[in-house]
Tab-separated table of C-alpha atoms in Angstrom:
chain	number	residue	atom	x	y	z
A	1	UNK	CA	108.548	110.635	53.820
A	2	UNK	CA	108.052	108.511	50.621
A	3	UNK	CA	104.699	106.908	50.101
A	4	UNK	CA	104.823	103.257	48.450
A	5	UNK	CA	103.961	103.399	44.737
A	6	UNK	CA	100.555	102.041	43.859
A	7	UNK	CA	101.017	98.722	42.311
A	8	UNK	CA	97.928	97.182	40.593
A	9	UNK	CA	99.392	93.748	41.123
A	10	UNK	CA	99.144	94.107	44.741
A	11	UNK	CA	95.425	94.233	44.185
A	12	UNK	CA	95.350	91.366	41.642
A	13	UNK	CA	94.703	93.943	38.869
A	14	UNK	CA	96.313	93.885	35.394
A	15	UNK	CA	99.918	95.212	35.391
A	16	UNK	CA	99.049	97.843	32.976
A	17	UNK	CA	95.902	99.375	34.974
A	18	UNK	CA	96.478	103.137	35.180
A	19	UNK	CA	93.766	105.255	36.910
A	20	UNK	CA	94.752	108.293	34.721
A	21	UNK	CA	93.648	106.394	31.702
A	22	UNK	CA	90.164	106.845	32.846
A	23	UNK	CA	90.357	110.841	32.057
A	24	UNK	CA	89.983	111.297	28.465
A	25	UNK	CA	88.948	114.817	29.385
A	26	UNK	CA	90.746	117.189	31.671
A	27	UNK	CA	88.993	120.460	32.411
A	28	UNK	CA	87.364	122.457	35.184
A	29	UNK	CA	88.721	125.382	37.283
A	30	UNK	CA	90.699	122.796	39.383
A	31	UNK	CA	91.826	120.563	36.681
A	32	UNK	CA	93.977	120.885	33.653
A	33	UNK	CA	91.749	122.434	31.093
A	34	UNK	CA	91.127	126.085	29.962
A	35	UNK	CA	89.670	126.907	33.323
A	36	UNK	CA	86.651	128.847	31.756
A	37	UNK	CA	83.536	129.286	33.866
A	38	UNK	CA	80.197	129.012	32.050
A	39	UNK	CA	78.736	132.732	31.803
A	40	UNK	CA	75.658	131.382	33.487
A	41	UNK	CA	77.514	130.697	36.725
A	42	UNK	CA	78.669	134.190	37.077
A	43	UNK	CA	77.228	135.653	40.234
A	44	UNK	CA	74.464	138.065	40.396
A	45	UNK	CA	75.191	141.296	42.424
A	46	UNK	CA	74.206	141.110	45.903
A	47	UNK	CA	74.872	143.076	49.230
A	48	UNK	CA	78.205	142.570	50.811
A	49	UNK	CA	79.739	140.634	52.337
A	50	UNK	CA	79.048	138.187	49.273
A	51	UNK	CA	81.696	136.897	47.175
A	52	UNK	CA	80.836	135.058	43.892
A	53	UNK	CA	81.990	131.894	42.208
A	54	UNK	CA	84.997	133.715	40.599
A	55	UNK	CA	86.719	133.996	44.093
A	56	UNK	CA	86.727	130.523	45.379
A	57	UNK	CA	83.433	130.192	47.591
A	58	UNK	CA	80.089	131.901	47.738
A	59	UNK	CA	79.683	133.756	51.014
A	60	UNK	CA	75.741	134.426	51.545
A	61	UNK	CA	74.023	135.788	54.564
A	62	UNK	CA	71.555	133.249	55.862
A	63	UNK	CA	67.971	134.081	57.033
A	64	UNK	CA	68.576	133.650	60.647
A	65	UNK	CA	70.885	136.779	61.060
A	66	UNK	CA	74.513	137.175	61.954
A	67	UNK	CA	75.670	133.950	60.193
A	68	UNK	CA	77.037	133.229	56.724
A	69	UNK	CA	77.114	130.209	54.521
A	70	UNK	CA	80.458	129.622	53.057
A	71	UNK	CA	80.145	126.886	50.267
A	72	UNK	CA	82.129	125.600	47.387
A	73	UNK	CA	82.163	122.601	45.051
A	74	UNK	CA	84.905	121.174	42.865
A	75	UNK	CA	85.512	117.914	40.789
A	76	UNK	CA	87.968	116.678	38.426
A	77	UNK	CA	89.397	113.487	36.651
A	78	UNK	CA	92.181	111.310	37.936
A	79	UNK	CA	95.638	112.958	37.650
A	80	UNK	CA	97.519	110.437	39.724
A	81	UNK	CA	97.347	106.565	39.543
A	82	UNK	CA	97.072	105.838	43.277
A	83	UNK	CA	93.264	105.975	44.054
A	84	UNK	CA	93.778	106.449	47.761
A	85	UNK	CA	95.936	109.546	47.202
A	86	UNK	CA	93.557	110.814	44.448
A	87	UNK	CA	90.688	110.656	46.962
A	88	UNK	CA	92.703	112.770	49.369
A	89	UNK	CA	93.616	115.364	46.640
A	90	UNK	CA	90.104	115.665	45.657
A	91	UNK	CA	89.039	116.336	49.270
A	92	UNK	CA	91.821	118.932	49.957
A	93	UNK	CA	90.980	120.517	46.821
A	94	UNK	CA	87.331	121.095	47.815
A	95	UNK	CA	88.314	122.343	51.265
A	96	UNK	CA	90.901	124.665	49.836
A	97	UNK	CA	88.197	127.051	48.290
A	98	UNK	CA	86.680	127.486	51.746
A	99	UNK	CA	89.905	128.092	53.505
A	100	UNK	CA	90.801	130.685	51.071
A	101	UNK	CA	87.905	132.728	52.582
A	102	UNK	CA	89.541	132.272	56.045
A	103	UNK	CA	86.782	129.795	57.140
A	104	UNK	CA	88.745	127.208	59.049
A	105	UNK	CA	85.960	124.899	60.434
A	106	UNK	CA	83.854	123.218	57.850
A	107	UNK	CA	80.574	121.798	59.043
A	108	UNK	CA	79.969	119.114	56.530
A	109	UNK	CA	81.165	117.734	53.130
A	110	UNK	CA	79.307	115.872	50.477
A	111	UNK	CA	81.216	113.692	47.868
A	112	UNK	CA	80.513	113.476	44.121
A	113	UNK	CA	81.845	110.399	42.668
A	114	UNK	CA	81.352	108.941	38.997
A	115	UNK	CA	82.358	105.512	38.178
A	116	UNK	CA	83.833	104.997	34.648
A	117	UNK	CA	81.777	102.483	32.463
A	118	UNK	CA	85.263	101.712	31.026
A	119	UNK	CA	86.223	99.770	34.406
A	120	UNK	CA	85.624	96.035	34.852
A	121	UNK	CA	83.441	95.099	37.881
A	122	UNK	CA	86.720	94.049	39.509
A	123	UNK	CA	88.602	97.317	39.034
A	124	UNK	CA	85.490	99.158	40.293
A	125	UNK	CA	85.218	97.086	43.350
A	126	UNK	CA	88.753	97.660	44.287
A	127	UNK	CA	89.544	101.089	42.998
A	128	UNK	CA	86.434	103.047	44.231
A	129	UNK	CA	86.492	102.009	47.875
A	130	UNK	CA	90.161	103.221	47.857
A	131	UNK	CA	89.226	106.782	46.725
A	132	UNK	CA	86.346	106.866	49.107
A	133	UNK	CA	88.744	105.985	51.874
A	134	UNK	CA	91.225	108.798	50.951
A	135	UNK	CA	88.459	111.262	50.635
A	136	UNK	CA	86.955	110.367	53.951
A	137	UNK	CA	90.291	110.231	55.805
A	138	UNK	CA	91.271	113.648	54.535
A	139	UNK	CA	87.902	115.164	55.604
A	140	UNK	CA	88.608	113.559	59.039
A	141	UNK	CA	91.970	115.172	59.163
A	142	UNK	CA	90.339	118.471	58.422
A	143	UNK	CA	88.022	118.017	61.340
A	144	UNK	CA	84.946	117.384	59.382
A	145	UNK	CA	82.724	114.638	58.035
A	146	UNK	CA	81.349	113.360	54.808
A	147	UNK	CA	77.607	113.060	55.307
A	148	UNK	CA	76.116	112.588	51.766
A	149	UNK	CA	76.755	112.851	48.221
A	150	UNK	CA	75.989	111.376	44.792
A	151	UNK	CA	77.335	108.695	42.608
A	152	UNK	CA	76.788	108.007	38.912
A	153	UNK	CA	78.164	106.039	36.027
A	154	UNK	CA	79.595	107.639	32.900
A	155	UNK	CA	82.586	107.208	30.584
A	156	UNK	CA	84.933	109.139	32.804
A	157	UNK	CA	85.995	108.634	36.503
A	158	UNK	CA	85.274	111.793	38.209
A	159	UNK	CA	85.803	112.695	41.906
A	160	UNK	CA	85.047	115.695	43.876
A	161	UNK	CA	82.658	117.026	46.459
A	162	UNK	CA	81.057	120.047	48.271
A	163	UNK	CA	82.401	121.746	51.422
A	164	UNK	CA	79.919	123.811	53.566
A	165	UNK	CA	80.794	125.930	56.600
A	166	UNK	CA	78.411	128.154	58.562
A	167	UNK	CA	80.363	131.049	60.061
A	168	UNK	CA	80.187	134.416	61.825
A	169	UNK	CA	81.385	137.398	59.926
A	170	UNK	CA	84.637	137.637	61.849
A	171	UNK	CA	85.544	134.142	60.859
A	172	UNK	CA	85.555	135.082	57.136
A	173	UNK	CA	88.178	137.266	55.342
A	174	UNK	CA	86.600	138.941	52.483
A	175	UNK	CA	89.514	139.217	49.789
A	176	UNK	CA	89.368	142.774	48.839
A	177	UNK	CA	91.397	144.855	51.258
A	178	UNK	CA	95.024	144.881	49.778
A	179	UNK	CA	96.827	147.949	50.245
A	180	UNK	CA	100.128	149.422	48.763
A	181	UNK	CA	103.011	148.022	50.496
A	182	UNK	CA	101.507	144.606	51.255
A	183	UNK	CA	103.500	141.597	50.142
A	184	UNK	CA	102.238	138.234	48.453
A	185	UNK	CA	102.846	134.980	50.194
A	186	UNK	CA	102.529	131.479	48.511
A	187	UNK	CA	102.182	128.507	50.750
A	188	UNK	CA	102.860	125.639	48.455
A	189	UNK	CA	105.262	125.265	45.412
A	190	UNK	CA	104.184	125.384	41.861
A	191	UNK	CA	104.754	122.562	39.143
A	192	UNK	CA	102.331	120.076	39.858
A	193	UNK	CA	100.936	119.769	36.423
A	194	UNK	CA	104.426	119.354	35.011
A	195	UNK	CA	105.283	116.713	37.462
A	196	UNK	CA	102.165	114.788	36.970
A	197	UNK	CA	102.610	114.855	33.083
A	198	UNK	CA	106.295	113.963	33.309
A	199	UNK	CA	105.405	110.872	35.425
A	200	UNK	CA	102.918	109.885	32.649
A	201	UNK	CA	105.430	110.305	30.098
A	202	UNK	CA	107.765	107.715	31.589
A	203	UNK	CA	105.420	105.303	29.685
A	204	UNK	CA	105.171	107.383	26.551
A	205	UNK	CA	108.568	107.064	24.523
A	206	UNK	CA	107.874	109.851	22.260
A	207	UNK	CA	107.143	112.348	25.142
A	208	UNK	CA	109.907	111.026	27.305
A	209	UNK	CA	112.416	111.577	24.637
A	210	UNK	CA	111.622	115.343	24.909
A	211	UNK	CA	112.880	115.610	28.404
A	212	UNK	CA	115.244	112.632	29.095
A	213	UNK	CA	118.358	114.734	28.354
A	214	UNK	CA	117.471	117.078	31.159
A	215	UNK	CA	116.114	114.839	33.958
A	216	UNK	CA	116.472	111.149	35.051
A	217	UNK	CA	113.710	108.786	35.652
A	218	UNK	CA	114.255	108.706	39.434
A	219	UNK	CA	114.008	112.574	39.492
A	220	UNK	CA	110.622	112.399	37.686
A	221	UNK	CA	109.408	109.788	40.261
A	222	UNK	CA	110.512	112.005	43.223
A	223	UNK	CA	108.907	115.182	41.615
A	224	UNK	CA	105.693	112.999	41.200
A	225	UNK	CA	105.914	111.943	44.877
A	226	UNK	CA	106.326	115.523	45.807
A	227	UNK	CA	103.457	116.687	43.817
A	228	UNK	CA	101.098	114.164	45.276
A	229	UNK	CA	102.172	115.070	48.777
A	230	UNK	CA	101.622	118.777	48.206
A	231	UNK	CA	98.264	118.172	46.516
A	232	UNK	CA	97.052	116.083	49.397
A	233	UNK	CA	98.005	118.598	52.061
A	234	UNK	CA	95.379	120.766	53.590
A	235	UNK	CA	95.587	124.565	53.543
A	236	UNK	CA	93.858	124.608	56.941
A	237	UNK	CA	96.883	125.882	59.146
A	238	UNK	CA	97.650	128.513	56.277
A	239	UNK	CA	93.983	129.779	56.592
A	240	UNK	CA	93.932	129.888	60.276
A	241	UNK	CA	97.357	131.884	60.433
A	242	UNK	CA	95.632	134.375	58.092
A	243	UNK	CA	93.406	135.671	61.181
A	244	UNK	CA	96.602	135.882	63.433
A	245	UNK	CA	98.628	138.040	60.908
A	246	UNK	CA	95.892	140.177	59.648
A	247	UNK	CA	95.804	138.960	56.013
A	248	UNK	CA	94.025	141.447	53.728
A	249	UNK	CA	92.993	139.037	50.939
A	250	UNK	CA	93.494	135.376	49.843
A	251	UNK	CA	92.748	133.017	46.950
A	252	UNK	CA	93.958	129.413	46.290
A	253	UNK	CA	96.066	128.563	43.317
A	254	UNK	CA	94.425	126.090	41.001
A	255	UNK	CA	93.366	125.578	37.403
A	256	UNK	CA	94.035	129.210	36.321
A	257	UNK	CA	97.695	129.028	37.403
A	258	UNK	CA	99.463	131.409	39.652
A	259	UNK	CA	99.096	134.570	37.469
A	260	UNK	CA	95.440	133.871	36.617
A	261	UNK	CA	94.450	133.681	40.219
A	262	UNK	CA	96.602	136.708	41.136
A	263	UNK	CA	94.940	138.743	38.246
A	264	UNK	CA	91.364	137.540	39.371
A	265	UNK	CA	92.231	138.585	43.032
A	266	UNK	CA	93.619	141.881	42.135
A	267	UNK	CA	90.639	142.919	40.116
A	268	UNK	CA	88.301	142.448	43.242
A	269	UNK	CA	90.396	144.758	45.360
A	270	UNK	CA	88.754	147.881	46.692
A	271	UNK	CA	91.760	150.049	46.454
A	272	UNK	CA	93.843	151.031	43.333
A	273	UNK	CA	96.433	148.309	43.562
A	274	UNK	CA	98.321	145.818	41.372
A	275	UNK	CA	100.270	142.595	42.417
A	276	UNK	CA	103.867	142.176	40.992
A	277	UNK	CA	105.360	138.788	41.407
A	278	UNK	CA	109.182	138.367	41.486
A	279	UNK	CA	109.700	135.010	42.796
A	280	UNK	CA	108.385	131.427	41.788
A	281	UNK	CA	108.901	128.571	44.158
A	282	UNK	CA	108.756	125.470	41.964
A	283	UNK	CA	108.865	121.755	42.667
A	284	UNK	CA	112.736	120.871	42.042
A	285	UNK	CA	113.590	120.343	38.388
A	286	UNK	CA	110.172	121.081	37.056
A	287	UNK	CA	111.217	124.659	35.748
A	288	UNK	CA	113.988	122.596	33.633
A	289	UNK	CA	111.469	120.264	32.143
A	290	UNK	CA	109.104	123.251	31.211
A	291	UNK	CA	111.974	124.913	29.538
A	292	UNK	CA	112.979	121.714	27.607
A	293	UNK	CA	109.205	121.654	26.301
A	294	UNK	CA	109.423	125.205	25.040
A	295	UNK	CA	107.612	126.468	27.926
A	296	UNK	CA	104.572	124.505	26.671
A	297	UNK	CA	103.211	124.296	30.257
A	298	UNK	CA	103.429	128.017	30.886
A	299	UNK	CA	105.009	127.333	34.309
A	300	UNK	CA	107.427	130.257	34.318
A	301	UNK	CA	104.765	132.412	32.966
A	302	UNK	CA	102.423	131.822	35.752
A	303	UNK	CA	99.768	130.035	33.619
A	304	UNK	CA	100.505	126.323	34.295
A	305	UNK	CA	97.442	124.920	36.001
A	306	UNK	CA	97.827	123.544	39.511
A	307	UNK	CA	95.509	121.213	41.448
A	308	UNK	CA	94.937	121.699	45.176
A	309	UNK	CA	97.709	124.360	45.196
A	310	UNK	CA	98.621	126.734	47.868
A	311	UNK	CA	97.042	129.773	49.336
A	312	UNK	CA	98.147	133.093	47.721
A	313	UNK	CA	97.752	135.505	50.648
A	314	UNK	CA	98.023	139.297	50.842
A	315	UNK	CA	99.715	140.211	54.159
A	316	UNK	CA	101.081	143.431	55.935
A	317	UNK	CA	104.680	143.502	54.968
A	318	UNK	CA	105.700	143.453	58.680
A	319	UNK	CA	103.586	140.318	59.312
A	320	UNK	CA	104.541	138.140	56.252
A	321	UNK	CA	107.905	136.615	57.541
A	322	UNK	CA	106.315	135.725	60.839
A	323	UNK	CA	103.528	134.118	58.943
A	324	UNK	CA	105.836	131.994	56.764
A	325	UNK	CA	107.853	130.946	60.029
A	326	UNK	CA	104.648	129.857	61.769
A	327	UNK	CA	103.667	127.628	58.885
A	328	UNK	CA	107.016	126.037	58.959
A	329	UNK	CA	106.914	125.560	62.606
A	330	UNK	CA	103.525	124.062	62.622
A	331	UNK	CA	103.546	122.076	59.610
A	332	UNK	CA	107.261	121.552	58.768
A	333	UNK	CA	106.718	123.087	55.136
A	334	UNK	CA	108.007	126.270	53.610
A	335	UNK	CA	105.967	129.204	52.488
A	336	UNK	CA	107.372	132.120	50.435
A	337	UNK	CA	107.138	135.897	49.921
A	338	UNK	CA	106.796	136.054	46.118
A	339	UNK	CA	105.825	139.554	45.327
A	340	UNK	CA	104.490	142.919	46.510
A	341	UNK	CA	101.345	145.031	46.181
A	342	UNK	CA	101.947	148.425	44.406
A	343	UNK	CA	99.693	151.221	43.302
A	344	UNK	CA	97.961	150.301	40.011
A	345	UNK	CA	94.940	149.367	38.240
A	346	UNK	CA	93.874	146.305	39.802
A	347	UNK	CA	96.121	143.826	37.601
A	348	UNK	CA	98.818	141.312	38.368
A	349	UNK	CA	102.041	140.580	36.608
A	350	UNK	CA	105.110	138.328	36.742
A	351	UNK	CA	108.252	140.271	36.148
A	352	UNK	CA	110.272	139.331	32.958
A	353	UNK	CA	112.946	137.445	34.773
A	354	UNK	CA	111.506	136.030	38.047
A	355	UNK	CA	113.669	134.268	40.533
A	356	UNK	CA	113.210	130.600	40.304
A	357	UNK	CA	113.302	128.820	43.881
A	358	UNK	CA	113.783	125.212	43.551
A	359	UNK	CA	111.741	123.259	46.213
A	360	UNK	CA	113.473	121.801	47.947
A	361	UNK	CA	116.918	123.441	47.279
A	362	UNK	CA	118.611	120.253	47.859
A	363	UNK	CA	117.731	116.523	48.068
A	364	UNK	CA	118.047	114.725	51.309
A	365	UNK	CA	118.287	110.936	51.156
A	366	UNK	CA	114.975	109.255	52.227
A	367	UNK	CA	113.115	112.718	52.620
A	368	UNK	CA	110.624	114.296	50.071
A	369	UNK	CA	111.325	117.915	51.174
């Protein structure tokens, strides 16, 4: 189902107002930068089960025994022009790191919000409440609340937050138990970075001229809608089903791209395994754009950044198809078996000529997917 385009004129703003113009910088694990962590943030060694910042969330035993703190934070700059959807995407993205650990019930969220000093008072008073509304409503959809946070003013509009869950050990899936014969499942299509950039290029003739021979403006707008819908969708059901189908490991796919996150997950495995990816589910026509740009995005190489991407789940081979079918039944969205776990040296790779799965396979009038 389509969401009505955000029109600044509907809010008595200037016709050329674009939220994405307030992001001169694009970086962070979950944004469109180099995805590098500062070395000072690499976690120190602690008794298990503890997972450091390199794998989505910290998981720390708390003082009172038998309980664990699962916590993550993320923030980024505007990547879509609809402020309400931007708030939802930011919230879903924060929650996804906790869901990747198998923790489904989040006890609280904080919101981190920076207003840009480039905004007029009118723009601020209209745009920021819409971002807050989107973030709050996404949290409510997840069954949690936003109780606290921090707001500041600086040159860039920044939105993000903190998600916290207090769990028993059986609510957590420590992502280290992949074995030979397992398969890899992805719960959202790739290509969000390409879709968002292509949409911005509609107003940039030099960039648009690079791709207009391979895609129509309508197709770009539809891909943008699909990307927004995907990024705003929670990974909660996928996380819940990991317990039902005995997942051995999981991470979420964000700023390092599919291959980067697969490599990071592989190197944390207890057994001598490697991940081999054969299939790439991609938002329809985004692979074509990537090729037209000389593979500048790295989409087909698995290095294109994603925001609020899907879960990359390692499942027993005999459970994977049922997991995908269950997601389809509960959410109405596809999940895909994209690779296998083989004996190896804790690495990950994409085969030379992966199968590209266009998502959706064909357009349906009036429907996104």
